[in-house]
Amino acid sequence: ATYVNNLNVTEEKYQEALAKGDVTAQVSLQPALKFNGGGHINHTIFWTNLSPNGGGEPQGELMEAIKRDFGSFQKMKEKMSTATVAVQGSGWGWLGYEKDSGRLRIAACANQDPLQGTTGLIPLLGIDVWEHAYYLQYKNVRPDYVKAIWNIINWENVNERLQMARK
């Protein structure tokens, strides 16, 4: 709710700045728009990507695409885990869809930067590596958190996101 509330307040200020033609205010508000908008988008995707009944391996078209683009599910997991753990400070690890090539790609974004706005990839699966996501359970051992999160990934949701991205 904090991201949405802050986004709404910032949007209101931005609209006022537009109406006044205040370019300085417009520019100064852009980081808050990106941070709060990205935080809302990223967390909305993240929570649907998880399920207490998740884990295992993806099925169908998603698994076929993973095998085609990474060689195997295990290789994709390793590549995404490595990229996610390597995020400096806070950020996100992503499995995204590149519309132009029709391929899956791994990417990482700092802070709350939204994947699509940062890389052009359509987000399918996101792993939050802000410390608040894992510190209570995993302390500062990010690799253990990333290893464990695969046990609750909602592959149905990720597959649905791929279907939508391909349209």
Coordinates of C-alpha atoms in Angstrom, one line a residue, residues 48-50 124-125 153-162:
T48 CA 1.5 -13.8 -7.9
N49 CA 4.7 -15.6 -8.7
L50 CA 4.6 -17.3 -5.3
L124 CA 7.5 -13.2 -16.1
L125 CA 9.2 -14.1 -12.8
I153 CA 7.5 -20.5 -7.4
N154 CA 4.0 -20.6 -9.0
W155 CA 4.9 -21.9 -12.4
E156 CA 1.3 -21.7 -13.6
N157 CA 1.4 -18.0 -13.0
V158 CA 4.7 -17.7 -14.8
N159 CA 3.4 -19.7 -17.7
E160 CA 0.2 -17.5 -17.9
R161 CA 2.5 -14.4 -18.0
L162 CA 4.4 -16.0 -21.0

